[in-house]
Coordinates of C-alpha atoms in Angstrom, one line a residue:
X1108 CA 117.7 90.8 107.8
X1109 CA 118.1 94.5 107.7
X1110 CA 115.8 94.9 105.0
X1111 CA 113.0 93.0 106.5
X1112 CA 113.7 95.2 109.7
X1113 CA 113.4 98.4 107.5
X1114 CA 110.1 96.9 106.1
X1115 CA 108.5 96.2 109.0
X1116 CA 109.5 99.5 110.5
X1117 CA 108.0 101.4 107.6
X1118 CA 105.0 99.1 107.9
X1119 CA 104.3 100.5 111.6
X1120 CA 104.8 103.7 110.9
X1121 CA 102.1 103.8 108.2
X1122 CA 99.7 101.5 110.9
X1123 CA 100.7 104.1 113.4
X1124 CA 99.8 107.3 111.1
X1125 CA 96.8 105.6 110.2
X1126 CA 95.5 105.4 114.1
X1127 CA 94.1 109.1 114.3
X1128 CA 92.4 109.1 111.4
X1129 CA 90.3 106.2 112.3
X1130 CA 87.8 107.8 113.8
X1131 CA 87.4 110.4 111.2
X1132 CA 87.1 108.2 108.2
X1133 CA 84.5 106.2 110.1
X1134 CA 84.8 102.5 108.8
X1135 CA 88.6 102.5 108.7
X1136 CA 90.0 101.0 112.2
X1137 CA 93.5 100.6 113.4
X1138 CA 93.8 97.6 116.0
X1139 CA 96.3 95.1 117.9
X1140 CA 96.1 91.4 117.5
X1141 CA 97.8 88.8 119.5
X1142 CA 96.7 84.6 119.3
X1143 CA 98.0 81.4 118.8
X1144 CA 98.7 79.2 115.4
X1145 CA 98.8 75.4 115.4
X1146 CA 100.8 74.4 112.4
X1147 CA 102.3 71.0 110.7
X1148 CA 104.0 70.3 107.9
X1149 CA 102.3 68.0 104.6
X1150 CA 105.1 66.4 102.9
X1151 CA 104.9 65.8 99.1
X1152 CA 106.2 61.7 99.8
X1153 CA 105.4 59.7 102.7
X1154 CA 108.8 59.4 104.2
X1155 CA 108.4 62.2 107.0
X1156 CA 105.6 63.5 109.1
X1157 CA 104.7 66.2 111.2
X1158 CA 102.9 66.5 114.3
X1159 CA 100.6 69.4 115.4
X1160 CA 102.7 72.1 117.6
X1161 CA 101.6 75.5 118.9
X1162 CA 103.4 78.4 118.1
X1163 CA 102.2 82.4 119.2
X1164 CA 101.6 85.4 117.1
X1165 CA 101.3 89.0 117.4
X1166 CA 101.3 92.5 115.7
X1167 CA 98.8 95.3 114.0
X1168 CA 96.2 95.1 111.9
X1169 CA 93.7 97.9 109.2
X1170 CA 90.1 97.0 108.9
X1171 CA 87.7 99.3 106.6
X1172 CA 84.0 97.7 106.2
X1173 CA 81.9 99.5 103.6
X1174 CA 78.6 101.0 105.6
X1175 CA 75.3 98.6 104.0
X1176 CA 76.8 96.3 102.2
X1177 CA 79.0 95.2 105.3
X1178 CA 81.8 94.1 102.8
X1179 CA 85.3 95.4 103.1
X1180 CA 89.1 94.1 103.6
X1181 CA 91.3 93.5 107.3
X1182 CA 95.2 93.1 106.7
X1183 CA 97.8 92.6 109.4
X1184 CA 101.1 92.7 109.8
X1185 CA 102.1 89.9 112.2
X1186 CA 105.2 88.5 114.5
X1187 CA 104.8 85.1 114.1
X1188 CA 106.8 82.0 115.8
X1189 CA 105.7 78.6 114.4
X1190 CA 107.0 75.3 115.9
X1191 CA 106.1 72.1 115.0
X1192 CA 107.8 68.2 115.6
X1193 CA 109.0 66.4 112.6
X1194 CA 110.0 62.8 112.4
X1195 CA 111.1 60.1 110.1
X1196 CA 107.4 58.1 109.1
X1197 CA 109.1 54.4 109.6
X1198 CA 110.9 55.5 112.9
X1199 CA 109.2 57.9 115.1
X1200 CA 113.0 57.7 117.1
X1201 CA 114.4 59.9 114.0
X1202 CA 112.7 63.2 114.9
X1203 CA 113.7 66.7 115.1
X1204 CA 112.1 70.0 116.9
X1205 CA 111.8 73.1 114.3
X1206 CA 110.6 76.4 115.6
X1207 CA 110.8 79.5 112.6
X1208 CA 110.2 83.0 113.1
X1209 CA 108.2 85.1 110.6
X1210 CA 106.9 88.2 109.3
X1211 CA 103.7 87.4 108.7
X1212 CA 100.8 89.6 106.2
X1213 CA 97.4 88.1 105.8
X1214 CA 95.0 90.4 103.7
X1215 CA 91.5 89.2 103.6
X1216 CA 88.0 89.8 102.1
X1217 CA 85.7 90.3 105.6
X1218 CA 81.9 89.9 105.2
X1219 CA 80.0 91.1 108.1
X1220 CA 76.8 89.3 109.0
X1221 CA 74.3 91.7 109.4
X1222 CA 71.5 90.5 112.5
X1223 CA 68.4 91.7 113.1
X1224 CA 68.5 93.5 117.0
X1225 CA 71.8 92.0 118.3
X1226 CA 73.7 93.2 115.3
X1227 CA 75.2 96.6 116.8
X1228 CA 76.3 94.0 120.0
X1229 CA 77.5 90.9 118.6
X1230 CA 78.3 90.4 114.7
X1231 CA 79.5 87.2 113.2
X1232 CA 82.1 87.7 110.3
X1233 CA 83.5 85.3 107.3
X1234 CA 87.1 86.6 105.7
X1235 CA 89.1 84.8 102.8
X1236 CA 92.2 85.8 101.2
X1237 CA 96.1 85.6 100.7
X1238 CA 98.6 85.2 103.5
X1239 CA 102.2 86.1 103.2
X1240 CA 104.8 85.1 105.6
X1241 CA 108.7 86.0 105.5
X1242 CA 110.8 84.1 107.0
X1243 CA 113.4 85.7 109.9
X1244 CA 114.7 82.9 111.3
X1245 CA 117.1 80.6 109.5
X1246 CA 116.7 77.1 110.0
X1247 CA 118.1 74.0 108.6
X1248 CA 116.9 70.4 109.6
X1249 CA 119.3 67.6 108.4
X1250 CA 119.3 68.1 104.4
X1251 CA 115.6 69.9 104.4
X1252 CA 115.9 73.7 104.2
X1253 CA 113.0 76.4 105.4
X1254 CA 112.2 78.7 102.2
X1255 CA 112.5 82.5 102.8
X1256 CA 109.2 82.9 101.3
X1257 CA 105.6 80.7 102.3
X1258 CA 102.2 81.5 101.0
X1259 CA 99.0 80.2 102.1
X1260 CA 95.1 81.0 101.5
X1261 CA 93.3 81.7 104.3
X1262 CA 89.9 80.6 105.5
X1263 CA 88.2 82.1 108.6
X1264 CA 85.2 82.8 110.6
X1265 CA 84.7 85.0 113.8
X1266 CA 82.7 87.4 116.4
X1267 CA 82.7 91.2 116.9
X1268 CA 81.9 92.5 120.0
X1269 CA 80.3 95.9 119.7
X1270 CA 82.6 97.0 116.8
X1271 CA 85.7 96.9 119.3
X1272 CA 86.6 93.1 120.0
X1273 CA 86.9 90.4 117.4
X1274 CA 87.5 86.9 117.9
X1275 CA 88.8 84.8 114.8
X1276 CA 89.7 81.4 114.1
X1277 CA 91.1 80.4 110.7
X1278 CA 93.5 77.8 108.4
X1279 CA 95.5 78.5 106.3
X1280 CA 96.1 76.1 103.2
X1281 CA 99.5 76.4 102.1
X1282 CA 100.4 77.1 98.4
X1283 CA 103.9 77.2 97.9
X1284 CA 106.3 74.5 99.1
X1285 CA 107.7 75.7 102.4
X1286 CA 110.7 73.2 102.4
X1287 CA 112.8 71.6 100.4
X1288 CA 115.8 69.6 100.1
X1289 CA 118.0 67.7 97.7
X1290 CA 115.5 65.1 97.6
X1291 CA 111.8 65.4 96.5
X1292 CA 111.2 63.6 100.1
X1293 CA 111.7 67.1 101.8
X1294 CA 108.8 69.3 99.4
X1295 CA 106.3 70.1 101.7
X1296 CA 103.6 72.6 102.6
X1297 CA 102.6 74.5 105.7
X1298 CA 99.1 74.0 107.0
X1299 CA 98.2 75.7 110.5
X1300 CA 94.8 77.1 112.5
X1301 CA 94.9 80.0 113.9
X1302 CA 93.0 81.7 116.9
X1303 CA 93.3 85.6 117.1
X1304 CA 91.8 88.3 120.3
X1305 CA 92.0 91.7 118.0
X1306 CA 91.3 95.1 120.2
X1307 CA 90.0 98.3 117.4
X1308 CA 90.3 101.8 118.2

């Protein structure tokens, strides 16, 4: 736990130094990002299910965009608190609530769409790539146990509003199992949407 405090300290301090030197570096932007994720669980055997729950999410993110070619990167460091309702598949009465706290770091590959008049207004945007999440919360349901470590691919689309606002939606397909247990019955993988308002300096 300590560690991952000391990591994410270190991680917004360099976010922080990064601010100022926004401006000067032109396509490099510092912002804040705060949404919503909708997550379930998809379990490797039919035994168990998940229902759709709503969790928040929050934290800083780095943008660069290369001038032209309108191709560049955004990563984020995010607080993340995913819950979601799990029950047994033959008995809906067997059920359990499970809400984890993470660390979360998606890095993606942003593509700005480039249009004609409109463009320095309103820009659409496509972004793909790996997202990390740490987990900060221990949790154990019955004999399934939350992993420390989750990875996903992410898959998103969204708006920018005169280079300042951005609104996203993406999902995330998860890679890794996320839980497991002493029985293959618990293996399962995280799949979630989320929706994000980011604000860049």
């Amino acid at each position: 736990m300590k560690k991952i405090k000391c990591i994410l300290a270190a991680l917004a301090i360099a976010f922080g130094l990064a601010a100022p030197s926004a401006s000067a570096m032109g396509p490099l932007k510092f912002g804040v990002k705060v949404g919503t994720e909708i997550n379930s669980l998809k379990f490797n055997e039919d035994a168990f299910k998940s229902d759709n729950r709503a969790g928040f999410t929050g934290g800083v993110m780095l943008q660069f965009i290369a001038p032209i070619i309108n191709l560049g990167f955004d990563a984020s460091v995010m607080y993340t608190h995913r819950s979601l309702h799990m029950y047994a598949a033959d008995d809906k009465t067997q059920s359990a609530h499970v809400g984890s706290d993470f660390i979360e770091i998606p890095i993606n590959l942003k593509y700005n769409i480039g249009l004609p008049v409109i463009g320095k207004f309103v820009s659409p945007f496509l972004t793909t790539g790996p997202d990390f999440s740490f987990l900060v919360s221990k949790r154990t349901v019955k004999d399934m146990k939350q992993k420390n470590y989750d990875l996903a691919w992410n898959f998103g689309i969204g708006l920018s509003f005169v280079d300042k606002v951005q609104v996203a939606a993406s999902y995330g397909l998860g890679i890794t199992n996320n839980a497991s247990g002493d029985q293959a019955l618990y293996d399962s993988k995280n799949r979630f949407w989320t929706v994000t308002l980011a604000y860049l300096f």
